[in-house]
Short mmCIF file of C-alpha atoms in Angstrom, two decimals:
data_model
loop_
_atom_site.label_atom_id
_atom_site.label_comp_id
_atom_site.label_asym_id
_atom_site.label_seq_id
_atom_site.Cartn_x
_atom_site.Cartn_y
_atom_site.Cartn_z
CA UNK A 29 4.25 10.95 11.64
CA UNK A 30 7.32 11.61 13.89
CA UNK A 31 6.08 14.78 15.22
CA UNK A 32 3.56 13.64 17.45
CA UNK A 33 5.39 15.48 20.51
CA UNK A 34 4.79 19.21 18.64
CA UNK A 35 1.14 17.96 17.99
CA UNK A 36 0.66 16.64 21.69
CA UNK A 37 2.38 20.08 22.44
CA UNK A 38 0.07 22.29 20.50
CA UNK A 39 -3.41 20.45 21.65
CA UNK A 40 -1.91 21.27 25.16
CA UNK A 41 -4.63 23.65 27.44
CA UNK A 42 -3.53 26.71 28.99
CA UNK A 43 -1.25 25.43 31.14
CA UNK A 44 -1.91 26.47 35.36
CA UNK A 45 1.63 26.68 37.37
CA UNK A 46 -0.33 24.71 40.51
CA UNK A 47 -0.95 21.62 37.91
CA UNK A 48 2.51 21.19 36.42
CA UNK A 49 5.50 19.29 37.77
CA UNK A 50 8.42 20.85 37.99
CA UNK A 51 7.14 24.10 36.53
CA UNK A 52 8.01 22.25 32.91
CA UNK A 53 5.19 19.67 32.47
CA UNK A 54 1.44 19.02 32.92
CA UNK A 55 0.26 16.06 35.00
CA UNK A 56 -1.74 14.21 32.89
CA UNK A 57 -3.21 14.51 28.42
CA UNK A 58 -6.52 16.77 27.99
CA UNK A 59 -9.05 14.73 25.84
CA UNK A 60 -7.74 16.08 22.15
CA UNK A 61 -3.91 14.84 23.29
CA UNK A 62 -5.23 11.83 24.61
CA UNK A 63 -7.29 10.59 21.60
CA UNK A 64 -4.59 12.45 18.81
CA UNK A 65 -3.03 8.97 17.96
CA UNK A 66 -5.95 6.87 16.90
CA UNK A 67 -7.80 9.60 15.41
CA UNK A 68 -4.47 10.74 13.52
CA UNK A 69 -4.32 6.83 12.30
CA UNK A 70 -7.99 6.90 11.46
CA UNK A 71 -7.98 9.89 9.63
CA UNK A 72 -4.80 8.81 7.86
CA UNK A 73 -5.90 4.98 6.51
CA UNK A 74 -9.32 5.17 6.05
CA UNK A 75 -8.75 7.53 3.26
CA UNK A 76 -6.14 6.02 1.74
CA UNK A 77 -7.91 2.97 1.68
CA UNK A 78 -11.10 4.67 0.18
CA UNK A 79 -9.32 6.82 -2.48
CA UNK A 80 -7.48 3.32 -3.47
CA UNK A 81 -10.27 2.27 -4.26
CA UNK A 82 -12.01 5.00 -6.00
CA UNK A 83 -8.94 5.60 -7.97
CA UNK A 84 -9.34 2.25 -10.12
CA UNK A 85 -12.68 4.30 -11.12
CA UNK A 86 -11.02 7.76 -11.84
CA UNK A 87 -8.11 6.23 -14.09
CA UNK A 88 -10.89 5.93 -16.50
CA UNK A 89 -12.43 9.28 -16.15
CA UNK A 90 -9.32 11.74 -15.38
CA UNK A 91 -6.21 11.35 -17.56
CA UNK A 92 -3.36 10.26 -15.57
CA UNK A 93 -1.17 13.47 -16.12
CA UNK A 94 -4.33 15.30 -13.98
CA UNK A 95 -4.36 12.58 -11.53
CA UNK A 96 -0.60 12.54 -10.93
CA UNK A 97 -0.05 16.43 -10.99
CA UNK A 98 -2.79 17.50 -9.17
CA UNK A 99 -2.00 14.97 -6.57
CA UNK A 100 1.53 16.54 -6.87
CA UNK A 101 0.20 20.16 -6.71
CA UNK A 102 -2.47 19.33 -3.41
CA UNK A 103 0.36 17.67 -1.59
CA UNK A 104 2.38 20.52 -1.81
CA UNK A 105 -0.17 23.02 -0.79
CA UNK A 106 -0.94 21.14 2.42
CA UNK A 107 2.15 20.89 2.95
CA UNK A 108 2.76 24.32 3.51
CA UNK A 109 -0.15 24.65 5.28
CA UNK A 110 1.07 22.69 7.65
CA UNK A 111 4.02 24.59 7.59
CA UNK A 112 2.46 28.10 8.37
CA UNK A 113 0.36 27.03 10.75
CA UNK A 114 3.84 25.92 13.35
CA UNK A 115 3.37 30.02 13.39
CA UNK A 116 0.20 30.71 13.93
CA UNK A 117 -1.27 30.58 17.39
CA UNK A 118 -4.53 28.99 17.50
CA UNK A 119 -7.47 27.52 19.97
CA UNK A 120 -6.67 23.76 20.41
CA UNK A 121 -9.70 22.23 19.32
CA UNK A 122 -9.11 24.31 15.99
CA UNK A 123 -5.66 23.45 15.54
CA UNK A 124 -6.93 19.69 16.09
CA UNK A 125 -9.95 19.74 13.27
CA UNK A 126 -7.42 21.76 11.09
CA UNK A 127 -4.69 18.58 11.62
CA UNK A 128 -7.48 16.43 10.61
CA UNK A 129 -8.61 17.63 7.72
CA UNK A 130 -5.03 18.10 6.49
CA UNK A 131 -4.23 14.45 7.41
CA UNK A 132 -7.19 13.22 5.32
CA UNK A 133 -6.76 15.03 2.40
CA UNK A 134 -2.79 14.55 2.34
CA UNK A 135 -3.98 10.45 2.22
CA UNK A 136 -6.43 11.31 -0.19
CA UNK A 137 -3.87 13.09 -2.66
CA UNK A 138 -1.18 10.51 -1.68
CA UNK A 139 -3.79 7.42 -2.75
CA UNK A 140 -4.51 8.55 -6.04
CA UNK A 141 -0.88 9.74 -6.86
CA UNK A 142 0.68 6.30 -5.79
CA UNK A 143 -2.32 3.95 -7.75
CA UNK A 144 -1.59 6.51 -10.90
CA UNK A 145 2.14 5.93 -10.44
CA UNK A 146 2.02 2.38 -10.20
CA UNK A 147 -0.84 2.07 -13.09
CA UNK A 148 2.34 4.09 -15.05
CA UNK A 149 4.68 1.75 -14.01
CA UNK A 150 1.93 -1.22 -15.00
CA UNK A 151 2.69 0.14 -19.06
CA UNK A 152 6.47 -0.23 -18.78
CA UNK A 153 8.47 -3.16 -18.82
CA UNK A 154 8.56 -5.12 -16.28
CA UNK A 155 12.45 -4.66 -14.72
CA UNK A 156 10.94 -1.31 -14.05
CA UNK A 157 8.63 -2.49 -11.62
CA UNK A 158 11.05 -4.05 -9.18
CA UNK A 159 12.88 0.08 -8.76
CA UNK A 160 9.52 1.25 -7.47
CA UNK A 161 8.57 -1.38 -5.18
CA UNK A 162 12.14 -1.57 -3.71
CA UNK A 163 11.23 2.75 -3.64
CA UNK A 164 8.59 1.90 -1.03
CA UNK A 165 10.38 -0.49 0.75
CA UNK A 166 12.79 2.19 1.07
CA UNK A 167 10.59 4.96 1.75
CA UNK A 168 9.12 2.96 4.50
CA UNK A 169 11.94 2.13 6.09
CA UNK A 170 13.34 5.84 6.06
CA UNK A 171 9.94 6.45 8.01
CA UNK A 172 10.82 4.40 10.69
CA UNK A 173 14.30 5.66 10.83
CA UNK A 174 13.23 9.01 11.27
CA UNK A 175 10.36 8.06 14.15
CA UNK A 176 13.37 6.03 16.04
CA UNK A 177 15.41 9.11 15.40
CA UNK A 178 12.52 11.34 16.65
CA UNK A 179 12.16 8.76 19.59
CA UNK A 180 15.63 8.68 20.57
CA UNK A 181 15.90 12.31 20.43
CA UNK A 182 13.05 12.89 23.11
CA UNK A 183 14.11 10.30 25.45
CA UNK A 184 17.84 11.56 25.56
CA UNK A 185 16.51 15.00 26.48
CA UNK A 186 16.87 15.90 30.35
CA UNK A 187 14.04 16.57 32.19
#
């Protein structure tokens, strides 16, 4: 997640003009800004590590065209859910349970499709393997381009 400014920003209280600094910032985090992070991680690998696990006992169960397209389908739904809701004015708290739920079920959706994926990749030969594994390593490491990116972007703008 590189957006964790715009979430901080949205969990924000009504803000009072006696308790900001500068007119442009708020002193100190309210509770749901303050405990965002861990929750967000929580809510993000316990899934993932669940529906890992639970997906070596759907493979058997749900055919893997199900598995990989639904996973596919879900994704994109939350997705823009997420997206309509940087519209839509909403209590804090809500917003915050909303996030939550989103963030699980993305990992959920995300689990299964990436143990499917790799279960299809377990049928082909194996100099197909080493493309998606060197895909993650990739994917991960745009990830943490795009959070220094994010990172240098807030700390280069003025105050």
């Amino acid at each position: 997640m590189t957006a964790i400014g715009y979430f901080k920003h949205r969990l924000q209280d009504e803000i009072d003009p006696n308790l900001t600094l500068n007119g442009t910032q708020p002193l100190e985090e309210n509770y749901l800004q303050g405990i965002f992070g861990n929750v967000m991680t929580l809510c993000a690998m316990l899934p993932l590590l669940i529906f890992s696990c639970l997906n070596s006992i759907l493979h058997e169960r749900i055919p893997q065209a199900v598995r990989i397209n639904g996973s596919l389908i879900a994704i994109f739904l939350l997705f823009l859910l997420t997206s309509v809701l940087v519209k839509i004015n909403m209590n804090p708290t809500t917003f915050f349970i909303i996030t939550m739920v989103t963030i699980i079920s993305v990992n959920s959706f995300g689990a299964v499709l990436q143990g499917s994926v790799f279960g299809l990749a377990g049928l082909l030969p194996t100099y197909y393997t080493t493309p998606i594994m060197s895909g993650q390593g990739m994917a991960g490491t745009f990830a943490a381009l795009a959070l220094i990116c994010a990172i240098a972007r807030v700390c280069s703008t003025p105050l």
